[in-house]
Short mmCIF file of C-alpha atoms in Angstrom, two decimals:
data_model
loop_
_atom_site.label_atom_id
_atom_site.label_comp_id
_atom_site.label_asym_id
_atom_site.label_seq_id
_atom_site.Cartn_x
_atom_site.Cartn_y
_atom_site.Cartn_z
CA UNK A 143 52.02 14.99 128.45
CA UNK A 144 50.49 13.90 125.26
CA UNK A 145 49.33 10.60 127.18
CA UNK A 146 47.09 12.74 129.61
CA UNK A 147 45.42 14.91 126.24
CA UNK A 148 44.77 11.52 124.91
CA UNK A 149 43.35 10.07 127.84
CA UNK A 150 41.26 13.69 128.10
CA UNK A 151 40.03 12.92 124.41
CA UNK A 152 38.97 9.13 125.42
CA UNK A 153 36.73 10.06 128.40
CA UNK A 154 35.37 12.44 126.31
CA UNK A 155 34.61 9.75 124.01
CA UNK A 156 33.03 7.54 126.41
CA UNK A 157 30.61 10.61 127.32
CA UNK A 158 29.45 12.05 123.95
CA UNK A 159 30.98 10.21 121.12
CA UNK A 160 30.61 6.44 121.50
CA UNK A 161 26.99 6.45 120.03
CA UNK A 162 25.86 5.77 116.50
CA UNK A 163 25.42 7.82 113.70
CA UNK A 164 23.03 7.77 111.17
CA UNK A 165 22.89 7.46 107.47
CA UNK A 166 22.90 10.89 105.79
CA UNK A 167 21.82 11.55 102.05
CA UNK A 168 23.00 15.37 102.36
CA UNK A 169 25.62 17.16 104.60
CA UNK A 170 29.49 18.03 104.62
CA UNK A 171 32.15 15.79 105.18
CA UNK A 172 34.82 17.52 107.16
CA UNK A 173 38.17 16.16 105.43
CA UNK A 174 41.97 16.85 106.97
CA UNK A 175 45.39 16.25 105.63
CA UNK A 176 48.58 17.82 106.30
CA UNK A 177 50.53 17.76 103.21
CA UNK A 178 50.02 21.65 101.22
CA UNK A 179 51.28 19.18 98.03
CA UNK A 180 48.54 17.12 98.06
CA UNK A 181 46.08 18.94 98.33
CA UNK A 182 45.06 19.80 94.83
CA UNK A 183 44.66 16.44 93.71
CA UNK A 184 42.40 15.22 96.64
CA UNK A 185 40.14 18.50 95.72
CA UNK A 186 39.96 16.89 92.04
CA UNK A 187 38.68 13.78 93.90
CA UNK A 188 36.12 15.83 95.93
CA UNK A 189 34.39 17.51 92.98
CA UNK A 190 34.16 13.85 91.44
CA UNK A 191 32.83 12.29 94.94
CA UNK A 192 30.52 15.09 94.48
CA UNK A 193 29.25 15.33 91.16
CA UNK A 194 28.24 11.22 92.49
CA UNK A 195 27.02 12.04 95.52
CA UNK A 196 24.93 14.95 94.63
CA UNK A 197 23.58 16.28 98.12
CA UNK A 198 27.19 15.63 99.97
CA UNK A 199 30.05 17.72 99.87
CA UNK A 200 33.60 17.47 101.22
CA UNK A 201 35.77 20.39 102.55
CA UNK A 202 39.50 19.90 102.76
CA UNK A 203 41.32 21.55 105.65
CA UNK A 204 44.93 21.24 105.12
CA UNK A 205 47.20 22.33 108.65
CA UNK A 206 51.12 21.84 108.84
CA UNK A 207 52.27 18.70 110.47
CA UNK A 208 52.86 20.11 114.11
CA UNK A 209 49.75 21.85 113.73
CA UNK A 210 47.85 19.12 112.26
CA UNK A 211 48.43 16.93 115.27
CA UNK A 212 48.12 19.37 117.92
CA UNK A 213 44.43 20.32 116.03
CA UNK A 214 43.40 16.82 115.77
CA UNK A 215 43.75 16.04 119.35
CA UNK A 216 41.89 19.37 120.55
CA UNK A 217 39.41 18.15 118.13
CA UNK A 218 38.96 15.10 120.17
CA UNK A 219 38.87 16.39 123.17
CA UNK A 220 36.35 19.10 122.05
CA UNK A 221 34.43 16.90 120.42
CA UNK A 222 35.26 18.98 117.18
CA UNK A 223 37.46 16.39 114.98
CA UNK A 224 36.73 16.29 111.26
CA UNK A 225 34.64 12.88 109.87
CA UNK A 226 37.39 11.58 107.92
CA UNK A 227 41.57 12.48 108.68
CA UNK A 228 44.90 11.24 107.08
CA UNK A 229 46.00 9.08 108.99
CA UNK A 230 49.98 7.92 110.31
CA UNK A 231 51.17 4.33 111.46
CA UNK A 232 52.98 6.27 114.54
CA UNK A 233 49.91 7.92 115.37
CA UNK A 234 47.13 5.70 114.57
CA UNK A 235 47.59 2.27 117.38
CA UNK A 236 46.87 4.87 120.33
CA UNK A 237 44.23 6.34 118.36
CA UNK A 238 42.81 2.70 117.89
CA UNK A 239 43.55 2.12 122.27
CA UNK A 240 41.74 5.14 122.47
CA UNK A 241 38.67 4.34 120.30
CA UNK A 242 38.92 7.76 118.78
CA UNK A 243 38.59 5.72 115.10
CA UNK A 244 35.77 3.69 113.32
CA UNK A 245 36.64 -0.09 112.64
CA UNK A 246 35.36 0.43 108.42
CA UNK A 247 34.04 -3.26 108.77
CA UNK A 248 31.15 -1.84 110.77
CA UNK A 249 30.43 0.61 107.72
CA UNK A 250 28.37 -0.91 104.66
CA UNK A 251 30.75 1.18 102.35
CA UNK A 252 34.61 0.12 102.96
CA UNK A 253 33.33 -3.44 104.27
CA UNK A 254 34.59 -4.90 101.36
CA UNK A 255 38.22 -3.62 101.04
CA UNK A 256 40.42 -5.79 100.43
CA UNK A 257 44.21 -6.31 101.15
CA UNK A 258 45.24 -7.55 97.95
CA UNK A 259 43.94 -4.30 95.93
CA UNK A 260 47.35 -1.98 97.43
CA UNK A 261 50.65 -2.56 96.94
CA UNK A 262 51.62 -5.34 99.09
CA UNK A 263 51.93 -5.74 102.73
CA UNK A 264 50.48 -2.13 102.69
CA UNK A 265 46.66 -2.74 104.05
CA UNK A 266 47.50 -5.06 106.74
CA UNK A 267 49.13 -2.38 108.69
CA UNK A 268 45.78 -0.44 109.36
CA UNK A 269 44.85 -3.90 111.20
CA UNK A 270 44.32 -3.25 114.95
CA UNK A 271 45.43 -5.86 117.44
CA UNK A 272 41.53 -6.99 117.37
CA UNK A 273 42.08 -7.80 113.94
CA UNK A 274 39.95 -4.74 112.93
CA UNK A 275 40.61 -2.66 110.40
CA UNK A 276 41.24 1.23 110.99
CA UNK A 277 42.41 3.18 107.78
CA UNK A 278 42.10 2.63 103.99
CA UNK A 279 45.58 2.64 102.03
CA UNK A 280 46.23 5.72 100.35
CA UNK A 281 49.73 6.12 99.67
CA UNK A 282 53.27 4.30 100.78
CA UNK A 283 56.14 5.96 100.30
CA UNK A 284 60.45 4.90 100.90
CA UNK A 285 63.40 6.71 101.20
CA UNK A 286 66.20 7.50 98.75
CA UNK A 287 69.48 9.72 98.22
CA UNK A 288 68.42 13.00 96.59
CA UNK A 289 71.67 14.99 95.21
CA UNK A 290 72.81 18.16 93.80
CA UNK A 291 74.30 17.21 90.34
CA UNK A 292 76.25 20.32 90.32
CA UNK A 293 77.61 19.84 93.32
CA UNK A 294 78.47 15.92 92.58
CA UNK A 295 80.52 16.78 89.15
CA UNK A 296 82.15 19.63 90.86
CA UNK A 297 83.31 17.23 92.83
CA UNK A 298 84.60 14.84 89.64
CA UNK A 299 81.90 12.25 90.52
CA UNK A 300 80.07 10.30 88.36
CA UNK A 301 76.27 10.36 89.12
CA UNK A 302 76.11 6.85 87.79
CA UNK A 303 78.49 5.78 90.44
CA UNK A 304 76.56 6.68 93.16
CA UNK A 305 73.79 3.97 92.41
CA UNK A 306 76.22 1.26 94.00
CA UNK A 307 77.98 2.91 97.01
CA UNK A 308 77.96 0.80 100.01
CA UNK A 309 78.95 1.46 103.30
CA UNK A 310 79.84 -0.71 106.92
CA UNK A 311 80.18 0.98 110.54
CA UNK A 312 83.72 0.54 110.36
CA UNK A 313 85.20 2.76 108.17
CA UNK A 314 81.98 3.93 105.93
CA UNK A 315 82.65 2.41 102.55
CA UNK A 316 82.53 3.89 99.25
CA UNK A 317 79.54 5.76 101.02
CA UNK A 318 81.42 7.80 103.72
CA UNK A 319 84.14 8.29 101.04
CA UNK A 320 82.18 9.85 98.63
CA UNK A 321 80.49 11.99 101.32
CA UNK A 322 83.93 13.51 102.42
CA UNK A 323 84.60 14.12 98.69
CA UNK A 324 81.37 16.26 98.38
CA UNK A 325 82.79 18.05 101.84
CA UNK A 326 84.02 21.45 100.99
CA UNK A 327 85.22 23.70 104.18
CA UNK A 328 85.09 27.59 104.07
CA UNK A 329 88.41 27.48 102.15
CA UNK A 330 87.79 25.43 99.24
CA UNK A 331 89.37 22.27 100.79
CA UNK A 332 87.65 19.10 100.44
CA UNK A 333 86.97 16.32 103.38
CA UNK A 334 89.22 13.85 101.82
CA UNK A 335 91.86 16.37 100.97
CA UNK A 336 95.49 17.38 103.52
CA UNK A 337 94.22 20.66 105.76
CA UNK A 338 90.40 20.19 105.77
CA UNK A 339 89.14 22.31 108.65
CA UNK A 340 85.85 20.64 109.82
CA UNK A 341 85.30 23.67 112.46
CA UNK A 342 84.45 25.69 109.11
CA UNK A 343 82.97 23.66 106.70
CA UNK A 344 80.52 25.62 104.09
CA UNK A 345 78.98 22.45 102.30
CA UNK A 346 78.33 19.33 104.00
CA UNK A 347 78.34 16.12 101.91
CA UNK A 348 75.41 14.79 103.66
CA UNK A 349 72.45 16.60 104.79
CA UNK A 350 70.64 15.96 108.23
CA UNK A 351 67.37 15.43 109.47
CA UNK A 352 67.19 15.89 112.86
CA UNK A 353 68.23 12.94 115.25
CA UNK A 354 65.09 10.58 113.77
CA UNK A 355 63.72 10.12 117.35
CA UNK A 356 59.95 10.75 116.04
CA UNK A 357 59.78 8.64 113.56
CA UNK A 358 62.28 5.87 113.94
CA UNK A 359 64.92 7.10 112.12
CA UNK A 360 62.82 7.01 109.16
CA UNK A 361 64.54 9.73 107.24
CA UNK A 362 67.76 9.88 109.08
CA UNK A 363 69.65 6.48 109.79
CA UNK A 364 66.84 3.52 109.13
CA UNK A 365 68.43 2.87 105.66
CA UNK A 366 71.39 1.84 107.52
CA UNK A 367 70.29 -0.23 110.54
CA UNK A 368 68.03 -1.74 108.28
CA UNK A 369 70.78 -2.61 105.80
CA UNK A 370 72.82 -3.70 108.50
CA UNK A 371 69.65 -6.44 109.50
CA UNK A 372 68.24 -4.70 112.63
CA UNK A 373 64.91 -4.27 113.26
CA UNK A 374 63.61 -1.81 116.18
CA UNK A 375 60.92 -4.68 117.88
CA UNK A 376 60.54 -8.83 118.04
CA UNK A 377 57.95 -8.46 115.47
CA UNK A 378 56.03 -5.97 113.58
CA UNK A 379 53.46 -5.29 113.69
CA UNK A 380 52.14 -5.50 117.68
CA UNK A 381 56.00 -5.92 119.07
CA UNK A 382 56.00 -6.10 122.74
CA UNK A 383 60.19 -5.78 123.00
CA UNK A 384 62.23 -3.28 121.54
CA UNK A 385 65.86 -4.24 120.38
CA UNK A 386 67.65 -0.62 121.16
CA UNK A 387 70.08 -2.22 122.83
CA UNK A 388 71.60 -4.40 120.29
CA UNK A 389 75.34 -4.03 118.98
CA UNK A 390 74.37 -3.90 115.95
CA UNK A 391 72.41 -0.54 116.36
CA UNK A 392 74.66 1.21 118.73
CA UNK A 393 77.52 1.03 116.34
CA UNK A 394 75.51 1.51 113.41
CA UNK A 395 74.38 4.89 115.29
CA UNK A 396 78.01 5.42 116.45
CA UNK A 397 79.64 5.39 112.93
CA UNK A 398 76.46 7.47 111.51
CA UNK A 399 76.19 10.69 114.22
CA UNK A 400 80.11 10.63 113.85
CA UNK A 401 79.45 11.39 110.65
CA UNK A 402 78.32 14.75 112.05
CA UNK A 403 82.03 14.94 114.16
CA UNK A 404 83.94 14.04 110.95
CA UNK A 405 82.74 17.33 109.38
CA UNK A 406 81.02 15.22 106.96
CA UNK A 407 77.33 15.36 107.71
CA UNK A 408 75.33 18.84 109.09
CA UNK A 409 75.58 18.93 112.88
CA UNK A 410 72.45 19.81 115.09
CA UNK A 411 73.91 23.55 115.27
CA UNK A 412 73.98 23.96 111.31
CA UNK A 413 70.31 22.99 110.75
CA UNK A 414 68.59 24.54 113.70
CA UNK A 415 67.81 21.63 115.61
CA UNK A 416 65.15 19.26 114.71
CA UNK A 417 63.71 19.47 111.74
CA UNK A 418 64.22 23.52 111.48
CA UNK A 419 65.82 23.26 108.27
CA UNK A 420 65.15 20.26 105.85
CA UNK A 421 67.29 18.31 103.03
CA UNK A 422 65.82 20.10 100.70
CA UNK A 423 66.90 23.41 101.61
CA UNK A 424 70.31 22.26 103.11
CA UNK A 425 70.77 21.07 99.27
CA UNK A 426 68.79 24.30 97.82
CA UNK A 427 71.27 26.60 100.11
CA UNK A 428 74.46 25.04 99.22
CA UNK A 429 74.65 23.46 102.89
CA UNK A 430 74.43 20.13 102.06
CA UNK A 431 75.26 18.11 98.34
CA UNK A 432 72.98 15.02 99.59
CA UNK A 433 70.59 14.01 101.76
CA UNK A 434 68.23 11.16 102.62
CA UNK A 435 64.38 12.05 102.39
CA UNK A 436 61.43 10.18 101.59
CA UNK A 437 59.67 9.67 98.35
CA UNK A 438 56.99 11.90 99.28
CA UNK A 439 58.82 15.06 98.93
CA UNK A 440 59.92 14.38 95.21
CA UNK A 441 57.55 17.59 94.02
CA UNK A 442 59.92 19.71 96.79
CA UNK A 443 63.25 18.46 95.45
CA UNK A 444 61.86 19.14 92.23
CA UNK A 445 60.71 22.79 92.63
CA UNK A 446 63.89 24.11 94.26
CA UNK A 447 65.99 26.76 92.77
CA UNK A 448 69.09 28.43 93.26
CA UNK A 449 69.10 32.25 94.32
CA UNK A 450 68.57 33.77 90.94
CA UNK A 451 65.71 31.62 90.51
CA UNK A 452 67.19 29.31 87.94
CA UNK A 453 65.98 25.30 88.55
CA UNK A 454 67.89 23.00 90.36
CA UNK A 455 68.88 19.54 88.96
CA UNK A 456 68.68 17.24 91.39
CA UNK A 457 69.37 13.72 90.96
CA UNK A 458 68.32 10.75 92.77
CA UNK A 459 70.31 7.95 93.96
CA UNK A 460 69.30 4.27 96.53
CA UNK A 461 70.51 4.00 99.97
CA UNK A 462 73.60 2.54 100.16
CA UNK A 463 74.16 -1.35 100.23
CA UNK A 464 74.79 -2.69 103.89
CA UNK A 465 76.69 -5.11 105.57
CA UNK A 466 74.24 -7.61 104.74
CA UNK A 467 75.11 -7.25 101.20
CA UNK A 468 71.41 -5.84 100.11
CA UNK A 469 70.55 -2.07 100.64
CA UNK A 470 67.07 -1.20 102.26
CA UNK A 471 64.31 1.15 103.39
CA UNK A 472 61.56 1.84 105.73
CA UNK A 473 58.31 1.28 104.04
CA UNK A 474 55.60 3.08 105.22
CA UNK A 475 52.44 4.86 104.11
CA UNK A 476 48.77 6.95 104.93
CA UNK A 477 45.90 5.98 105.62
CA UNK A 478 42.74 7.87 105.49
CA UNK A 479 40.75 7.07 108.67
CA UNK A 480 36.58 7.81 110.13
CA UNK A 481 36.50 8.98 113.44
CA UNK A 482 34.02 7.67 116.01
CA UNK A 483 32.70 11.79 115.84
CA UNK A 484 31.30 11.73 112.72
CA UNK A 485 27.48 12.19 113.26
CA UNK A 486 27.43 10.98 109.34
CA UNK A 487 29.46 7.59 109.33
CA UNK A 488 28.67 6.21 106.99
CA UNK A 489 28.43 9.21 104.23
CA UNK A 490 32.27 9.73 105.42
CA UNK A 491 32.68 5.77 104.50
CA UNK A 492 31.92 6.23 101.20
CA UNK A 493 34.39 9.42 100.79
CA UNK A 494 37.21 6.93 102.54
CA UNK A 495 35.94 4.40 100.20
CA UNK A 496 36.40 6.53 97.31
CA UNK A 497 40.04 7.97 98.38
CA UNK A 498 41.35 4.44 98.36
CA UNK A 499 39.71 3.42 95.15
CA UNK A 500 40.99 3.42 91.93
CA UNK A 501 39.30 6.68 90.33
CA UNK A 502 41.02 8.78 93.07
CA UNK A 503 43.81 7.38 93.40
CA UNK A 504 44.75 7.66 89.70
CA UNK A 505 44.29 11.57 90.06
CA UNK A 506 46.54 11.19 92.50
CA UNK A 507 49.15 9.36 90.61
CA UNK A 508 49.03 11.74 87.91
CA UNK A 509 49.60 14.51 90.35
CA UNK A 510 53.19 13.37 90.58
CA UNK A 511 52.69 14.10 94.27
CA UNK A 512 53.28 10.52 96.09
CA UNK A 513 52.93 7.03 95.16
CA UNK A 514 48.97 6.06 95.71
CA UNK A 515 48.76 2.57 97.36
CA UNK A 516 47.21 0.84 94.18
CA UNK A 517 49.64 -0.54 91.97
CA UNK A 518 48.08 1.37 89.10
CA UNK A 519 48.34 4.32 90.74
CA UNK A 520 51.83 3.92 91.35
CA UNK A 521 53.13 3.67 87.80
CA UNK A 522 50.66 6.83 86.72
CA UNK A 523 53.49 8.71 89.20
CA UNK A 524 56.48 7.13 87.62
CA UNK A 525 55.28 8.12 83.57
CA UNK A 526 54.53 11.41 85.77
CA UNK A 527 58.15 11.89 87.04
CA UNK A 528 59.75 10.18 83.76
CA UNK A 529 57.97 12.45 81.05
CA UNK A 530 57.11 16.06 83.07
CA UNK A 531 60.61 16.48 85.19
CA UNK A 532 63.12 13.86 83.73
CA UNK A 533 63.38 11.62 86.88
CA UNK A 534 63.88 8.18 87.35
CA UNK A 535 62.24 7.72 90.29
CA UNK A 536 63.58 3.80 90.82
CA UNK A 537 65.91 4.39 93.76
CA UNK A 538 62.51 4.57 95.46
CA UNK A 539 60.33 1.75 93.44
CA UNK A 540 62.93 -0.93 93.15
CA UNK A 541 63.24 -1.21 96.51
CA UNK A 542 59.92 -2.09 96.60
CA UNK A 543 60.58 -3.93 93.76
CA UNK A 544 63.47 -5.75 95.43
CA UNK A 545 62.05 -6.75 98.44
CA UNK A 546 64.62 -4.47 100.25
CA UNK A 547 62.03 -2.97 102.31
CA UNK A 548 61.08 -3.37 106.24
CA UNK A 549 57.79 -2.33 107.79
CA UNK A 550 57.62 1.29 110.10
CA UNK A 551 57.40 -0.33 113.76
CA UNK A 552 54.13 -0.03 114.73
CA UNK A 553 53.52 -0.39 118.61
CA UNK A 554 51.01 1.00 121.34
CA UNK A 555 52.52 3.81 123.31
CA UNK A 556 53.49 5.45 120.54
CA UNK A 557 53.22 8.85 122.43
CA UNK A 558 55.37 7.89 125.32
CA UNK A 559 57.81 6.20 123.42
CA UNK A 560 58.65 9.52 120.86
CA UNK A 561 58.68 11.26 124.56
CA UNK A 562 61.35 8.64 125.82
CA UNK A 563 63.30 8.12 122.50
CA UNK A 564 63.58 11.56 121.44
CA UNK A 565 65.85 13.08 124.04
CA UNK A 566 68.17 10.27 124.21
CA UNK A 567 68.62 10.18 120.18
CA UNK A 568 69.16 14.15 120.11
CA UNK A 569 72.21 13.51 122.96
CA UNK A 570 73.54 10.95 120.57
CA UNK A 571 73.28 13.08 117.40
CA UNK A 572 74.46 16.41 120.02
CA UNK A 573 77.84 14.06 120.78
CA UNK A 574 76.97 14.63 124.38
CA UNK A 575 75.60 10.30 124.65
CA UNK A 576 77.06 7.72 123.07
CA UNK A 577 74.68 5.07 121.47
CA UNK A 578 75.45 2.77 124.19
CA UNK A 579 73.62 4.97 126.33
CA UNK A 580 70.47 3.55 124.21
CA UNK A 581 70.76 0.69 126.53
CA UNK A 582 68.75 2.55 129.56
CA UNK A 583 66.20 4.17 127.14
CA UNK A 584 65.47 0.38 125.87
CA UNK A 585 64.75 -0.80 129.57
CA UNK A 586 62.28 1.98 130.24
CA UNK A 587 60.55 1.55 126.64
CA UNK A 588 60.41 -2.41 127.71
CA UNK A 589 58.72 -1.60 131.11
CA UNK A 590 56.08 0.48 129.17
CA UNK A 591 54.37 -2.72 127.88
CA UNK A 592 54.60 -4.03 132.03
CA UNK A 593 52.74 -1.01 133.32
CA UNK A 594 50.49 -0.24 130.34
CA UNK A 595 50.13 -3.24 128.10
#
């Protein structure tokens, strides 16, 4: 289990990597990241961290997200993890248990960050239980409708129209409605339409992202169980009880993964399973006309083209507005984190301090890429998107905006509570579990914080 190559990587700790390092002038700052996207614009930053530094010098090592992970806890173990990593809320509280990370108090060059320089709420999530902090703010990011315009006027929608669809687990709203209109089956018969076959459909109206059990829905179904006022723990951050069992979730996730039954929404069979096939090529293939994805893979909606290689125009629309009469999204964002490996601390504390300052992070913003933590940041990448591809990118900032956001849940036992949740959220997405069946899967999460803390 993940648990036991964490707890392998924390006694190595306690053997080799618990001692201090010392203050280099010269040396190379192993950097990671996951995100191919990215990386240009955080090698801009390292040639201007180095023309200040002169003596240090930063390598980037970019790996895919399963391989990222799998890398970075070897690297523990092994005592071969880079000096400074991007960092995730659902990865970093058992990195913190495991004192695999640097508090940047202890380090003369990020003492001095403050909250109130990111976007807001954003900084206090790096905060360990101990009040420490763990990762400097690099980016946040929310989720949105992205749409194939064709696809929408072929269907004799307006795109404007789809800025105020709303939905409710009952019978979907002017959401579910305008996802069955999108619904085309193999013989040109639409969902809403007499003699729609949904054993043969050829484009779904909504994409699908797997059954969300890594990453709390995040991508999948949070827009609606947050728009319908749930919220996965008693508080956030630091919960100690999880609310899975709630009404208001299991019909939420009912009316949502029947989506999938109704024809309406890709099943687990059409995509591959988890996460084999993305939104953005659902929507790039014809599969899908819409999906949900986060504002971090704008650039990839952006690029995609049809089979003759002419550009896509995709469109952007918000979630949909819930039963509590306000729509809403997951916030969440990166982090750039020192581990307790680095033999040069505090040289990798100034390259974290630089990421999450302003020079950087307006390189960033002009990059178009995400939307850097710092405010300023942020509306570089909206002129970005506005004058270089013609996109409003709102649907994502106004919830911010708003104040339609909620915070990613950030617990301890992350590991064995993606292990638990997983399953159990595939059956439900599969049709083979209802979401009452979440019921059990809350107990054991519950008991976690009894036997473990």
């Amino acid at each position: 289990m993940i648990r036991k190559a964490y707890a392998a990587a924390a006694l190595v700790l306690l053997t080799t990597a618990c001692g201090g390092g010392g203050v280099g002038t010269t040396g190379t700052i192993e950097y990671w990241l996951w995100d191919a996207a990215q990386q240009p614009g955080y090698q801009k930053c390292a040639d201007s961290f180095q023309r200040q530094n002169p003596g240090l010098r930063i390598h980037i090592s970019q790996y895919g997200w399963d391989d990222y992970w799998s890398k970075l806890t070897a690297g523990f173990i092994a005592d071969a993890a880079p000096d400074v990593f991007t960092d995730h809320l659902s990865k970093f509280p058992q990195f913190v248990d495991l004192r695999v990370l640097r508090p940047l108090d202890d380090l003369a060059a990020t003492r001095d960050l403050r909250d109130s320089d990111y976007q807001q709420g954003l900084a206090g999530l790096w905060k360990g239980q101990d009040g420490k902090r763990y990762g400097a703010p690099k980016d946040w990011d929310t989720i949105a409708l992205f749409y194939s315009t064709a696809a929408v006027r072929a269907a004799g929608l307006d795109p404007a129209r789809l800025r105020d669809l709303s939905w409710n687990p009952k019978d979907g709203g002017t959401f579910e409605k305008t996802i069955a209109r999108l619904t085309v089956d193999q013989n040109g018969v639409r969902g809403d339409e007499p003699g729609f076959d949904k054993t043969k459909v050829k484009t779904y109206g909504l994409a699908a992202d797997g059954s969300g059990g890594t990453s709390w829905g995040q991508t999948q179904w949070s827009a609606f169980t947050g728009s319908a006022g749930w919220q996965a723990t008693d508080k956030n951050p630091w919960g100690t009880r999880f609310n899975l069992d709630q009404p208001v979730l299991q019909e939420t996730l009912d009316w949502y993964f029947g989506l999938a039954r109704k024809g309406y929404m890709a099943d687990f069979a059409a995509i591959g399973g988890n996460n084999a096939m993305g939104p953005d090529k659902q929507i790039q293939s014809g599969i899908a006309a819409m999906g949900l994805n986060g504002s971090w893979t704008i650039s990839a909606f952006t690029k995609l083209t049809d089979a003759a290689g002419k550009k896509l125009d995709i469109g952007l629309a918000p979630t949909p507005i819930g039963p509590t009469g306000k729509r809403a999204s997951m916030f969440n964002g990166l982090a750039d984190s020192v581990t307790t490996f680095s033999k040069q601390p505090e040289d990798a504390a100034k390259w974290v301090k630089f990421l999450s300052g302003e020079e950087c992070q307006n390189i960033i913003g002009e990059s178009g890429v995400v939307f850097p933590a710092r405010p300023r940041g942020t509306e570089l990448a909206i002129e970005y998107n506005r004058n270089e591809r013609n996109l409003d990118v709102s649907p994502f900032t106004d919830q911010v905006k708003d104040g339609t956001t909620f915070l990613f849940p950030v617990t301890t036992n992350a590991a064995d509570i993606t292990a638990l949740l997983r399953p159990r959220l595939d059956a439900v997405y599969i049709g083979s579990a209802p979401a009452a069946s979440l019921t059990g899967v809350n107990d054991q999460l519950n008991a976690l914080f009894e036997v473990v803390g």
